Structures are given as C-alpha cells and as structure tokens.
Short mmCIF file of C-alpha atoms in Angstrom, two decimals:
data_model
loop_
_atom_site.label_atom_id
_atom_site.label_comp_id
_atom_site.label_asym_id
_atom_site.label_seq_id
_atom_site.Cartn_x
_atom_site.Cartn_y
_atom_site.Cartn_z
CA MET A 1 117.82 73.21 54.73
CA SER A 2 120.77 75.19 56.12
CA VAL A 3 121.70 74.99 59.75
CA SER A 4 120.91 78.65 60.33
CA ALA A 5 117.52 78.26 58.68
CA PHE A 6 116.80 75.25 60.89
CA ILE A 7 117.65 77.13 64.08
CA CYS A 8 115.50 80.06 62.96
CA ARG A 9 112.64 77.67 62.24
CA VAL A 10 113.00 76.15 65.69
CA ALA A 11 112.94 79.61 67.22
CA ARG A 12 109.81 80.64 65.35
CA SER A 13 108.00 77.43 66.24
CA ARG A 14 108.84 77.72 69.92
CA VAL A 15 108.39 81.43 70.58
CA GLY A 16 104.78 81.14 71.69
CA PHE A 17 105.44 78.11 73.83
CA PHE A 18 108.45 79.62 75.58
CA GLN A 19 107.38 83.21 75.91
CA HIS A 20 107.13 82.75 79.69
CA LYS A 21 109.87 80.14 80.06
CA ASN A 22 113.22 81.75 79.10
CA THR A 23 115.37 79.28 81.03
CA LYS A 24 113.69 76.34 79.36
CA SER A 25 114.21 78.04 75.99
CA ILE A 26 117.98 78.01 76.64
CA ILE A 27 117.86 74.31 77.43
CA PHE A 28 115.82 73.48 74.33
CA ILE A 29 117.88 75.53 71.86
CA THR A 30 121.19 74.32 73.33
CA THR A 31 120.02 70.75 72.93
CA GLU A 32 119.17 71.38 69.28
CA ILE A 33 122.66 72.85 68.74
CA GLN A 34 124.25 69.81 70.38
CA LYS A 35 122.21 67.48 68.15
CA LEU A 36 123.48 69.25 65.06
CA GLN A 37 127.11 69.05 66.22
CA ASN A 38 126.80 65.38 67.09
CA SER A 39 125.51 64.65 63.56
CA ASN A 40 128.70 66.23 62.11
CA SER A 41 126.68 68.88 60.30
CA ASN A 42 128.54 71.74 58.72
CA PHE A 43 127.49 73.98 61.56
CA GLU A 44 128.56 77.59 61.87
CA LEU A 45 126.66 79.80 64.22
CA SER A 46 127.43 83.50 64.49
CA ARG A 47 125.68 86.56 65.75
CA ASN A 48 124.46 87.11 62.18
CA ILE A 49 122.46 83.89 62.50
CA CYS A 50 121.11 85.13 65.80
CA SER A 51 120.07 88.40 64.16
CA SER A 52 118.37 86.56 61.31
CA ALA A 53 115.86 85.12 63.78
CA SER A 54 114.02 88.42 63.92
CA PRO A 55 110.57 86.94 64.68
CA PHE A 56 112.00 85.45 67.89
CA SER A 57 111.79 87.90 70.74
CA HIS A 58 114.60 86.33 72.80
CA LYS A 59 117.60 86.80 70.48
CA ARG A 60 120.08 86.88 73.30
CA LEU A 61 119.14 83.31 74.18
CA PHE A 62 120.84 82.08 71.00
CA THR A 63 124.04 83.92 71.84
CA SER A 64 123.95 82.70 75.43
CA CYS A 65 123.35 79.13 74.29
CA TRP A 66 126.27 79.16 71.89
CA GLU A 67 128.80 80.93 74.09
CA ASN A 68 127.91 78.93 77.21
CA GLN A 69 127.33 75.52 75.67
CA GLY A 70 130.57 74.17 77.14
CA ARG A 71 129.36 74.88 80.65
CA LEU A 72 125.87 73.64 79.84
CA ASN A 73 127.25 70.31 78.64
CA ASP A 74 128.99 69.80 81.99
CA MET A 75 125.93 70.47 84.07
CA SER A 76 124.38 67.49 85.81
CA ILE A 77 120.63 67.74 85.95
CA LYS A 78 118.60 64.79 87.10
CA ARG A 79 116.17 65.30 84.22
CA ASN A 80 115.77 68.60 82.43
CA TYR A 81 113.21 69.84 80.02
CA ALA A 82 115.15 68.76 76.95
CA THR A 83 115.04 65.09 78.00
CA MET A 84 111.25 65.15 78.24
CA PRO A 85 108.74 65.31 75.40
CA PRO A 86 107.01 68.68 74.85
CA HIS A 87 104.50 69.20 77.63
CA GLU A 88 102.42 71.83 79.36
CA LYS A 89 102.89 72.40 83.08
CA VAL A 90 99.55 73.01 84.80
CA LEU A 91 99.89 75.44 87.69
CA LEU A 92 97.30 76.11 90.38
CA PRO A 93 95.48 79.24 89.16
CA ASN A 94 94.23 82.12 91.26
CA LEU A 95 90.50 81.44 91.41
CA SER A 96 89.58 84.19 93.86
CA PRO A 97 90.96 87.65 94.62
CA THR A 98 91.49 86.65 98.25
CA MET A 99 92.86 83.19 97.49
CA THR A 100 96.44 82.44 98.54
CA THR A 101 96.30 78.66 98.74
CA GLY A 102 93.87 75.95 97.71
CA THR A 103 92.91 72.36 98.42
CA ILE A 104 92.60 69.69 95.72
CA VAL A 105 89.10 68.32 96.31
CA SER A 106 89.03 65.97 93.32
CA TRP A 107 90.52 65.34 89.90
CA GLU A 108 87.76 65.12 87.32
CA LYS A 109 90.09 63.49 84.76
CA LYS A 110 92.34 60.45 85.09
CA VAL A 111 95.90 60.05 83.85
CA GLY A 112 95.76 59.15 80.17
CA ASP A 113 92.39 60.82 79.54
CA LYS A 114 92.05 63.01 76.48
CA ILE A 115 91.04 66.52 77.51
CA ASN A 116 89.79 69.53 75.61
CA GLU A 117 90.31 73.18 76.40
CA GLY A 118 87.60 74.31 78.82
CA ASP A 119 86.94 70.84 80.29
CA VAL A 120 86.71 70.69 84.08
CA LEU A 121 90.07 69.27 85.12
CA ALA A 122 89.80 69.49 88.92
CA LEU A 123 87.74 70.87 91.79
CA ILE A 124 89.69 73.31 93.96
CA GLU A 125 88.54 74.47 97.39
CA THR A 126 89.40 78.14 97.86
CA ASP A 127 88.85 80.42 100.83
CA LYS A 128 85.24 80.94 99.69
CA SER A 129 83.97 77.87 97.86
CA THR A 130 84.82 74.87 95.74
CA MET A 131 85.69 76.06 92.23
CA GLU A 132 85.93 74.27 88.91
CA MET A 133 89.40 74.47 87.39
CA GLU A 134 89.25 74.39 83.61
CA THR A 135 91.75 72.66 81.34
CA PRO A 136 94.19 75.29 80.03
CA GLU A 137 95.27 73.35 76.92
CA PRO A 138 93.91 70.41 74.89
CA GLY A 139 95.85 67.18 74.98
CA TYR A 140 96.26 64.22 77.33
CA LEU A 141 96.61 64.26 81.11
CA ALA A 142 100.08 62.75 81.56
CA LYS A 143 100.70 63.16 85.28
CA ILE A 144 98.93 64.30 88.43
CA ILE A 145 101.57 65.89 90.65
CA VAL A 146 99.40 66.93 93.61
CA PRO A 147 97.02 64.20 94.84
CA VAL A 148 93.45 64.61 96.03
CA GLY A 149 93.11 66.01 99.54
CA THR A 150 96.33 68.01 99.54
CA ARG A 151 95.81 71.21 101.53
CA ASP A 152 97.48 74.63 101.32
CA VAL A 153 98.66 74.23 97.75
CA ALA A 154 100.23 77.56 96.79
CA ILE A 155 99.09 79.55 93.77
CA ASN A 156 101.25 78.81 90.71
CA GLN A 157 102.48 75.53 92.20
CA LEU A 158 102.86 72.71 89.68
CA ILE A 159 99.94 70.30 90.02
CA ALA A 160 99.75 68.36 86.73
CA ILE A 161 101.30 67.75 83.31
CA ILE A 162 99.54 67.79 79.94
CA VAL A 163 101.07 66.43 76.71
CA SER A 164 99.91 66.93 73.15
CA ASN A 165 100.69 63.42 71.89
CA GLU A 166 99.29 60.27 73.43
CA GLU A 167 102.53 58.36 72.80
CA ASP A 168 104.34 60.73 75.20
CA LEU A 169 102.31 59.59 78.23
CA ASP A 170 104.76 56.88 79.31
CA ALA A 171 107.61 59.39 79.59
CA PHE A 172 105.94 60.99 82.61
CA LYS A 173 105.10 57.90 84.65
CA ASN A 174 107.88 58.59 87.14
CA TYR A 175 107.81 62.35 86.81
CA THR A 176 107.65 64.02 90.22
CA GLY A 177 107.82 67.69 89.31
CA GLU A 178 111.19 68.05 91.00
CA GLU A 179 112.98 68.05 87.65
CA THR A 180 113.38 71.80 87.42
CA THR A 181 116.00 74.07 86.02
CA LYS A 182 117.24 75.39 89.36
CA THR A 183 120.64 73.76 88.82
CA LEU A 184 120.94 75.44 85.45
CA ASP A 185 120.04 78.83 86.89
CA ALA A 186 122.52 78.46 89.74
CA LYS A 187 125.43 77.59 87.47
CA LEU A 188 124.61 80.30 84.97
CA ASP A 189 124.49 82.82 87.83
CA ALA A 190 127.75 81.52 89.29
CA SER A 191 129.92 83.08 86.57
CA PRO A 192 128.14 86.10 85.09
CA SER A 193 131.47 87.69 84.12
CA THR A 194 132.15 84.94 81.61
CA VAL A 195 128.91 85.55 79.83
CA ALA A 196 129.35 89.28 79.89
CA SER A 197 132.87 89.06 78.43
CA HIS A 198 131.74 87.17 75.34
CA SER A 199 128.25 88.57 74.79
CA PRO A 200 127.82 91.84 72.89
CA PRO A 201 125.21 94.28 74.16
CA VAL A 202 121.89 93.34 72.59
CA VAL A 203 118.82 95.53 72.62
CA GLU A 204 115.88 93.23 73.15
CA GLU A 205 112.99 94.03 70.87
CA PRO A 206 109.41 93.82 72.10
CA PRO A 207 107.46 90.85 70.76
CA PRO A 208 105.56 91.63 67.56
CA PRO A 209 101.81 92.14 67.87
CA SER A 210 99.73 89.10 67.20
CA SER A 211 97.99 89.05 63.87
CA THR A 212 95.15 86.98 65.25
CA ASN A 213 94.54 89.03 68.42
CA ARG A 214 93.59 85.80 70.13
CA VAL A 215 92.83 86.18 73.82
CA PHE A 216 93.48 83.21 76.10
CA ALA A 217 90.61 83.30 78.58
CA SER A 218 88.11 80.88 80.01
CA PRO A 219 84.57 81.10 78.60
CA LEU A 220 83.29 82.18 82.01
CA ALA A 221 85.88 84.97 82.18
CA LYS A 222 84.85 86.22 78.74
CA ARG A 223 81.18 86.27 79.77
CA VAL A 224 81.88 88.13 83.03
CA ALA A 225 84.03 90.66 81.16
CA LEU A 226 81.19 91.22 78.69
CA GLU A 227 78.69 91.71 81.52
CA LYS A 228 80.93 94.24 83.24
CA GLY A 229 81.80 96.08 80.03
CA ILE A 230 85.53 95.33 80.41
CA ASP A 231 87.79 95.11 77.35
CA ILE A 232 89.34 91.72 77.94
CA ASN A 233 92.37 92.68 75.83
CA ASN A 234 93.42 95.06 78.64
CA VAL A 235 93.33 92.37 81.33
CA VAL A 236 96.54 90.62 82.39
CA GLY A 237 96.00 86.93 83.02
CA SER A 238 97.30 85.13 86.11
CA GLY A 239 96.53 81.60 84.95
CA PRO A 240 98.82 79.17 83.14
CA ARG A 241 100.53 80.79 80.12
CA GLY A 242 98.87 84.08 80.91
CA ARG A 243 95.36 82.68 80.69
CA ILE A 244 92.72 85.14 81.91
CA THR A 245 90.50 83.84 84.73
CA VAL A 246 87.33 85.16 86.33
CA ALA A 247 89.37 86.44 89.26
CA ASP A 248 91.45 88.56 86.87
CA ILE A 249 88.25 90.14 85.51
CA GLU A 250 86.90 90.80 89.00
CA ASN A 251 90.21 92.36 90.09
CA PHE A 252 90.61 94.49 86.97
CA LYS A 253 90.46 98.23 87.53
CA THR A 254 90.75 100.90 84.86
CA PRO A 255 94.26 102.34 85.29
CA LEU A 256 94.42 105.90 86.46
CA ILE A 257 96.97 108.52 85.41
CA ALA A 258 99.57 108.75 88.14
CA PRO A 259 99.78 112.18 89.73
CA LYS A 260 102.93 114.19 89.20
CA ILE A 261 105.25 113.82 92.17
CA GLU A 262 107.38 116.79 93.05
CA LYS A 263 110.89 116.28 94.33
CA VAL A 264 111.05 117.25 98.00
CA THR A 265 114.15 117.56 100.12
CA ALA A 266 113.78 115.64 103.34
CA ALA A 267 114.14 117.58 106.57
CA PRO A 268 116.83 116.53 109.04
CA ILE A 269 115.67 113.79 111.37
CA SER A 270 115.47 114.88 114.97
CA LYS A 271 116.85 112.55 117.60
CA GLN A 272 113.96 113.37 119.90
CA PRO A 273 110.42 112.37 118.84
CA SER A 274 107.90 115.13 118.45
CA PRO A 275 105.31 115.71 121.19
CA GLU A 276 102.59 114.50 118.83
CA LEU A 277 104.36 111.19 118.35
CA GLN A 278 105.08 110.92 122.04
CA SER A 279 101.42 111.33 122.91
CA THR A 280 100.13 108.97 120.19
CA PRO A 281 99.41 105.52 121.63
CA SER A 282 100.97 102.61 119.78
CA VAL A 283 98.80 100.10 117.93
CA PHE A 284 98.10 97.05 120.04
CA GLN A 285 99.96 94.00 118.83
CA PRO A 286 98.81 90.68 120.29
CA SER A 287 101.51 88.53 121.82
CA LEU A 288 102.62 85.56 119.74
CA VAL A 289 103.69 83.67 122.87
CA GLN A 290 101.11 81.08 123.85
CA PRO A 291 99.94 81.43 127.45
CA PRO A 292 100.62 78.50 129.74
CA VAL A 293 97.84 75.98 130.17
CA ALA A 294 96.79 75.11 133.68
CA GLU A 295 97.27 71.54 134.75
CA GLY A 296 94.26 69.35 134.11
CA VAL A 297 92.67 71.67 131.52
CA MET A 298 91.33 69.76 128.50
CA PHE A 299 91.26 71.40 125.07
CA LYS A 300 91.83 70.82 121.37
CA ASP A 301 93.43 73.06 118.73
CA ILE A 302 91.35 73.46 115.57
CA PRO A 303 93.39 74.16 112.41
CA LEU A 304 92.38 77.32 110.57
CA SER A 305 90.70 76.80 107.22
CA ASN A 306 91.46 79.09 104.28
CA MET A 307 88.02 80.65 104.73
CA ARG A 308 88.55 81.35 108.42
CA LYS A 309 91.95 82.93 107.72
CA THR A 310 90.41 85.19 105.09
CA ILE A 311 87.51 86.22 107.33
CA ALA A 312 89.93 87.04 110.16
CA LYS A 313 92.21 89.06 107.89
CA ARG A 314 89.52 91.06 106.07
CA LEU A 315 87.37 91.91 109.08
CA THR A 316 90.37 92.83 111.21
CA GLU A 317 91.49 95.21 108.47
CA SER A 318 87.96 96.59 108.27
CA LYS A 319 87.75 97.42 111.96
CA GLN A 320 91.26 98.86 112.00
CA THR A 321 91.06 100.98 108.85
CA VAL A 322 87.37 101.82 108.28
CA PRO A 323 85.87 104.50 110.58
CA HIS A 324 82.58 102.80 111.53
CA TYR A 325 79.56 104.53 112.98
CA TYR A 326 76.13 103.04 113.66
CA LEU A 327 72.51 104.15 113.20
CA THR A 328 69.62 102.16 114.72
CA SER A 329 65.92 102.35 113.94
CA GLU A 330 62.77 100.53 115.07
CA ILE A 331 60.41 99.55 112.23
CA ASN A 332 56.75 98.53 112.49
CA MET A 333 56.46 95.34 110.41
CA ASP A 334 52.69 94.73 110.77
CA LYS A 335 51.86 95.52 107.12
CA VAL A 336 54.79 93.47 105.82
CA PHE A 337 53.66 90.42 107.78
CA GLU A 338 50.10 90.92 106.56
CA LEU A 339 51.15 91.28 102.90
CA ARG A 340 53.54 88.33 103.13
CA SER A 341 50.83 86.04 104.51
CA GLN A 342 48.41 87.11 101.80
CA LEU A 343 50.89 86.59 98.94
CA ASN A 344 52.05 83.19 100.20
CA ALA A 345 48.46 82.01 100.61
CA GLU A 346 47.60 83.01 97.04
CA SER A 347 50.73 81.40 95.57
CA LEU A 348 49.34 77.87 96.08
CA GLY A 349 52.85 76.65 96.87
CA ALA A 350 54.51 78.19 93.82
CA PHE A 351 56.73 80.31 96.06
CA LYS A 352 57.24 81.17 99.71
CA LEU A 353 58.32 84.70 100.49
CA SER A 354 60.35 85.48 103.61
CA ILE A 355 60.66 88.70 105.59
CA ASN A 356 64.25 88.92 104.32
CA ASP A 357 62.97 89.17 100.73
CA PHE A 358 61.07 92.32 101.66
CA VAL A 359 64.14 93.67 103.48
CA ILE A 360 66.36 93.15 100.41
CA LYS A 361 63.83 94.80 98.11
CA ALA A 362 63.38 97.78 100.44
CA ALA A 363 67.16 98.15 100.86
CA ALA A 364 67.71 98.11 97.10
CA LEU A 365 65.03 100.75 96.44
CA SER A 366 66.47 102.89 99.23
CA LEU A 367 69.90 102.71 97.61
CA ARG A 368 68.32 103.99 94.42
CA LYS A 369 66.86 106.92 96.36
CA VAL A 370 70.05 107.59 98.37
CA PRO A 371 72.89 106.54 96.03
CA GLU A 372 75.60 107.89 98.33
CA CYS A 373 75.22 104.67 100.34
CA ASN A 374 75.77 102.65 97.16
CA SER A 375 79.41 103.72 96.97
CA GLN A 376 82.94 102.59 97.69
CA TRP A 377 85.97 104.44 99.02
CA PHE A 378 89.20 104.71 97.03
CA SER A 379 92.25 106.69 98.04
CA GLU A 380 91.70 109.45 95.48
CA TYR A 381 87.97 109.25 94.77
CA ILE A 382 84.61 107.75 95.75
CA ARG A 383 83.05 105.34 93.27
CA GLN A 384 79.24 105.56 93.16
CA PHE A 385 77.52 102.65 91.43
CA GLU A 386 74.59 102.87 89.05
CA ASN A 387 73.62 99.23 89.55
CA VAL A 388 72.31 97.98 92.89
CA ASP A 389 73.80 94.58 93.78
CA VAL A 390 72.86 93.49 97.29
CA SER A 391 75.13 91.00 99.06
CA VAL A 392 73.29 88.70 101.47
CA ALA A 393 75.26 87.16 104.34
CA VAL A 394 74.85 83.38 104.42
CA SER A 395 76.21 81.17 107.20
CA ILE A 396 77.90 78.03 105.93
CA ASP A 397 79.95 75.27 107.51
CA GLY A 398 83.19 76.84 108.67
CA GLY A 399 82.42 80.48 107.99
CA LEU A 400 80.39 83.07 106.15
CA ILE A 401 79.88 84.05 102.51
CA THR A 402 77.93 86.85 100.85
CA PRO A 403 76.20 85.83 97.60
CA ILE A 404 74.89 88.71 95.47
CA VAL A 405 71.34 89.45 94.35
CA LYS A 406 72.20 91.49 91.27
CA ASP A 407 70.01 94.40 90.17
CA ALA A 408 67.82 93.82 93.21
CA ASP A 409 66.05 97.15 92.72
CA LYS A 410 64.69 95.93 89.36
CA LYS A 411 63.52 92.50 90.56
CA GLY A 412 60.23 91.46 92.09
CA LEU A 413 59.88 89.72 95.41
CA THR A 414 59.55 86.26 93.87
CA ALA A 415 62.69 86.73 91.75
CA ILE A 416 64.64 87.93 94.80
CA SER A 417 63.38 84.96 96.82
CA ALA A 418 64.42 82.49 94.09
CA ASP A 419 67.88 84.07 93.80
CA VAL A 420 68.50 83.96 97.54
CA VAL A 421 67.45 80.31 97.84
CA ALA A 422 69.53 79.21 94.84
CA LEU A 423 72.63 81.15 95.93
CA ALA A 424 72.37 79.98 99.54
CA ASN A 425 72.20 76.34 98.38
CA LYS A 426 75.25 76.86 96.16
CA ALA A 427 77.12 78.50 99.02
CA ARG A 428 76.39 75.65 101.43
CA ASP A 429 77.32 73.08 98.77
CA LYS A 430 80.50 75.08 98.05
CA THR A 431 79.72 75.22 94.35
CA ILE A 432 79.17 78.96 94.18
CA GLN A 433 81.26 80.78 91.54
CA PRO A 434 83.29 83.99 92.09
CA HIS A 435 81.01 86.19 90.00
CA GLU A 436 78.15 85.15 92.30
CA PHE A 437 79.75 86.45 95.51
CA LEU A 438 82.24 89.12 94.38
CA GLY A 439 81.37 92.71 93.58
CA GLY A 440 78.31 93.57 95.68
CA THR A 441 77.61 97.23 96.49
CA PHE A 442 75.73 96.83 99.81
CA THR A 443 75.31 94.01 102.35
CA VAL A 444 72.34 92.74 104.39
CA SER A 445 73.06 90.54 107.40
CA ASN A 446 69.95 89.03 109.03
CA LEU A 447 70.11 87.22 112.38
CA GLY A 448 66.39 87.51 113.07
CA MET A 449 65.86 83.77 112.64
CA TYR A 450 68.05 83.26 115.72
CA GLY A 451 65.93 85.56 117.87
CA ILE A 452 68.58 88.29 118.10
CA SER A 453 67.04 91.57 119.33
CA ASN A 454 69.82 93.92 118.21
CA PHE A 455 73.35 93.75 116.82
CA SER A 456 75.88 95.71 114.78
CA ALA A 457 77.71 94.28 111.77
CA VAL A 458 81.25 94.87 110.50
CA ILE A 459 81.46 96.57 107.10
CA ASN A 460 82.52 94.30 104.25
CA PRO A 461 85.25 96.29 102.43
CA PRO A 462 85.30 97.94 99.97
CA GLN A 463 81.58 98.52 100.53
CA SER A 464 80.60 101.50 102.65
CA CYS A 465 77.48 100.16 104.41
CA ILE A 466 76.04 97.00 105.92
CA LEU A 467 72.57 96.56 107.40
CA ALA A 468 72.13 94.38 110.50
CA VAL A 469 68.57 93.01 110.70
CA SER A 470 67.22 91.63 113.97
CA ALA A 471 64.14 89.59 114.89
CA SER A 472 60.60 90.98 114.75
CA GLU A 473 59.14 91.03 118.23
CA ASP A 474 55.69 91.74 119.69
CA ARG A 475 55.77 95.07 121.48
CA VAL A 476 53.22 97.48 122.90
CA VAL A 477 53.09 100.65 120.79
CA PRO A 478 50.87 103.77 120.92
CA ASP A 479 47.64 103.62 118.90
CA GLN A 480 45.34 106.66 118.88
CA THR A 481 42.57 104.72 117.13
CA SER A 482 42.26 102.20 119.95
CA GLU A 483 40.19 102.71 123.08
CA THR A 484 43.21 101.72 125.15
CA ARG A 485 45.42 104.06 123.13
CA MET A 486 47.84 101.19 122.57
CA LYS A 487 48.23 97.97 120.61
CA ILE A 488 50.66 95.09 120.08
CA SER A 489 52.72 95.32 116.89
CA LYS A 490 55.57 93.44 115.23
CA MET A 491 58.62 95.65 115.71
CA MET A 492 61.98 95.01 114.08
CA SER A 493 65.28 96.64 115.05
CA VAL A 494 67.83 97.38 112.31
CA THR A 495 71.30 98.92 112.59
CA LEU A 496 73.12 100.51 109.68
CA SER A 497 76.93 100.43 109.90
CA CYS A 498 78.48 103.20 107.76
CA ASP A 499 81.95 104.15 106.59
CA HIS A 500 82.28 107.79 107.68
CA ARG A 501 84.75 108.49 104.86
CA VAL A 502 81.94 107.94 102.35
CA VAL A 503 78.62 108.28 104.17
CA ASP A 504 78.03 111.20 106.53
CA GLY A 505 75.62 110.85 109.42
CA ALA A 506 72.85 112.82 107.74
CA VAL A 507 73.15 110.69 104.59
CA GLY A 508 72.98 107.46 106.57
CA ALA A 509 69.95 108.76 108.48
CA ALA A 510 68.23 109.69 105.20
CA TRP A 511 68.77 106.18 103.86
CA LEU A 512 67.44 104.59 107.05
CA LYS A 513 64.35 106.82 106.98
CA THR A 514 63.64 105.83 103.36
CA PHE A 515 64.13 102.16 104.21
CA ARG A 516 61.74 102.34 107.16
CA GLY A 517 59.14 104.06 104.97
CA TYR A 518 59.18 101.24 102.41
CA LEU A 519 58.67 98.54 105.05
CA GLU A 520 55.99 100.36 107.03
CA LYS A 521 54.11 100.97 103.77
CA PRO A 522 55.17 98.04 101.56
CA ILE A 523 52.64 98.96 98.87
CA THR A 524 54.95 101.86 97.95
CA MET A 525 57.57 99.37 96.76
CA LEU A 526 55.31 98.75 93.75
CA LEU A 527 55.54 102.37 92.59
#
C-alpha cells in the first residue's frame, strides 16, 4: 500500500470519530506521519495527496500537519491523545433545559466493566431530580474522572473514559483528565503567520451526507420525539458526540422564518436624557454587600442547591417580566364532598379519590371550554395548545416540582388520582424524568391541606395561568329552602393568576366561571 493511500485510509477511518475534535485530529495524523518517517518509508506528501482524501471533511488538517510538523515535534505535552489508545471521552450531558451543573450521585458501573450503548452509566442530580445518564458508546469503562458526591459539575465537563478494547484499560489507570491539547492550541496560535505563509487557501467542503441516516439518540429521546411529533433528524444533540437527549427534544422548537430587517440610520445621541427617561424609575438592584451582623447573633448559612437556584431565577424572572393579574372566586364544594365520599366507599379500597383530583379534572375540562387559557406567550405569536396537560405543584425536600398529568381532560378521576400519586412519589424520590415534568400547559397549586384560606401563586413560565387552591372551610351561606334561610356549606377559595399578555380579564373570568360550574355540579363532568 502506498503512503498516500495509507494516509487517506487513516483519514477515512477517523472522520466520524474526529468530526468534533479537530485539534485531536491534527495530533493523530501528525503522529501517523512521524511513524512513517521513522520507518524510513519512501514518504512524499504533497497537496495532491491532501486533495485525494476527498471523503475527509478536514482537508486542511493534512496540510497543517505536514507544514507544522517541525513545531509539533518540539512541543512538550505531558500526555497527548496520540500517546493514549483510542478512547471516548464521556462528558456530562445536559439532562434538563434549566440544568447548568449537576451532582454525581452514583456510578452504576465500575472501572473495567463492559458496557453497552443505552446502559445506565451514572445517576446525576440536576436542578429538578435525579436522572439516569445512559452510556453513549459500547465498550469498557476505563476511568472515572469525577467521583461520587462531586457537586456543581459543569455541563460538558469530562467525567469518564470509555475504551473499545479491554486490553487498553491499563493505559488509563493514572489518567486524570488533565492531559488536554491546550498546549498544542497555544503554540499553534502563537505563530499564525507561519502557517498562513505556507498554507494555500483551501475551501472546506461540507461533510457528505450519511448513507445510513443513522441518528444518535437515546431510546427515551426517540420515544419522546415520536410522542411530540418531532422529526428527530432536525434536532441538534447536546450530548457526547452530538448525541440527542430528552432535553434536546423538549427544547426543540420549529424554526421560524426571520423577519426582514430594514437598514435604519441611527439618530444622533443627545447628551441630555429625554424627559421620559428622566421620569422612569430605575429597576431595583439588591446590594451585593452583606449587612453587618450584630454581636451575639447566632446563624448559619445554608448553601443553595441547584433546585433552589433555579426556582429563584425562574420565579424572579416571572414576576419581573410577566404582567400578573388575579381573579378570586368562592366555590361551594358540598356536592363534590358528597360524591367523593360515595365513590370512595364503593371502591372497597381499590382507590381513594382526593378533592385535588376533582380540581384537576374540572380545570382540564374548563381549559377545553376556554382554550385561550391553555396558551403560551411568544414574542411574535401566542401558541394555543390542543392537548390539555395539567402541571401539579408538588413540594419535595429542598424545593418544588410540577409533574404533569397529561391529557387530563380525557382521563377519569381514578386515572388522574393514580397519575398524581405515582408522579408525586417519583418527585419525592428524585427519580422523575424530564418528560414527566416538562411541557405542561396549565398549573394547579393546592395548599388546602395546610389550612390556607387564600393565596396567590406565581405563574410558571411559559404558561399563562396558574390556579391557587385553598382549603375548604365551613361557612354560613344563604339557603332559601331552609326555615332559617341559611345553612353551613363547604366553601373553597381559588385564585387564578393570569398573564395579561395572553389572557384578558374577561377571558380569565369566563374560565373561572366554567371551573366553578363543574365543581358545584360535578355530575356535569361526566357529560
């Protein structure tokens, strides 16, 4: 085999592996060139050889390797990629749209274990729950870089190494992950003029389309994409080697055509602010300076969890950017309590319905009747949903999460009850998955079990409404059929928080009236 044919074969065999690792490609190819020279091969490399490697999408790497090999040979790198056997670097994936860092809860595989694609490699605690991290590639777990219990691990940080061959395991015993190509990058950047003076302008061709159309995605991501009707080929993966995760599916939005932007000449800037700006109060910014603590005061500082940081960020943004308004109504719950007692008595222990189950069902049917409340605000349009997915606020250790009862308008009370119990248990155990708490269209927050008489909830963006449900209390109400013209009834106060950009006051009132009608006459929910 000729030298040029060998280099071309190397390029073709490595293109898939190095399509996201250009710097490492330079190291690998340069090493192969050096091996050939050291073996006294009749080696002649020219730009014609580079051009002959047409299937390789990084032609300029060959030219750079050849013309800069003298400098590359002088570089001192503690251990670069070429000195290590072929391996796959496992990076911390983005498991949630709001995730910025994660905590390694446990490694489900040990060093040396054989692993298959899709196996659970580790459990990662995100800002919402503990997620299963799947194995991106089959092979053997060669090294665990980040140990169990490590907090605030950044997305895309190196956490483990996988090798294809079992005999390569020993090479990574002392691998720390610090053996990067930063030194190579720095020295290549130090003298760009040298490279430019010897390298001809090369037009980089786009990579050829795959003949297999294989999509690298987790099985869960494929299922979620199928459920949502999303063409997974249009989704850009954020996982290792471009692997598509569930979070990528949840974050995917159909691209819109950008509006035409007209060129506008800027007006001269006045030195004096306009009266409007002078009269506009500035946004309050809290001081970052800690106030002094009085002598003798005892306290402790509690570190913020990822979940608490996310709650603080999202709800602060909601109150600052979403124009809230609130509608309150008093609902007579006598017939709901009566029906609930009757159904639970006849179930013989098969199920136990709660008042919240009736609330979720009534809210879902009301959203079907008043779909404007089943919408979300976007900068150029309002998205109104056909499906009714009700998020239910659940208090867990360290924060709050909102699992979703999907298609709640189509489910019976027992199915809703079973979903809420199962999802709440998953949430408290931190085993809930992203597709089970992301994507709701309306939220119900119930504090009635704590005896709260009335409260208002903060809208969960990008939703446009949230219903705050209080406790049912015995109150004296008018009753024309009674001799005393009054009776004691179970009355429940609810408050609907609305985004005024999406839901006008009359629309919110219409929804609340429909909701009250379903609960005061629960038999109508069967129609």
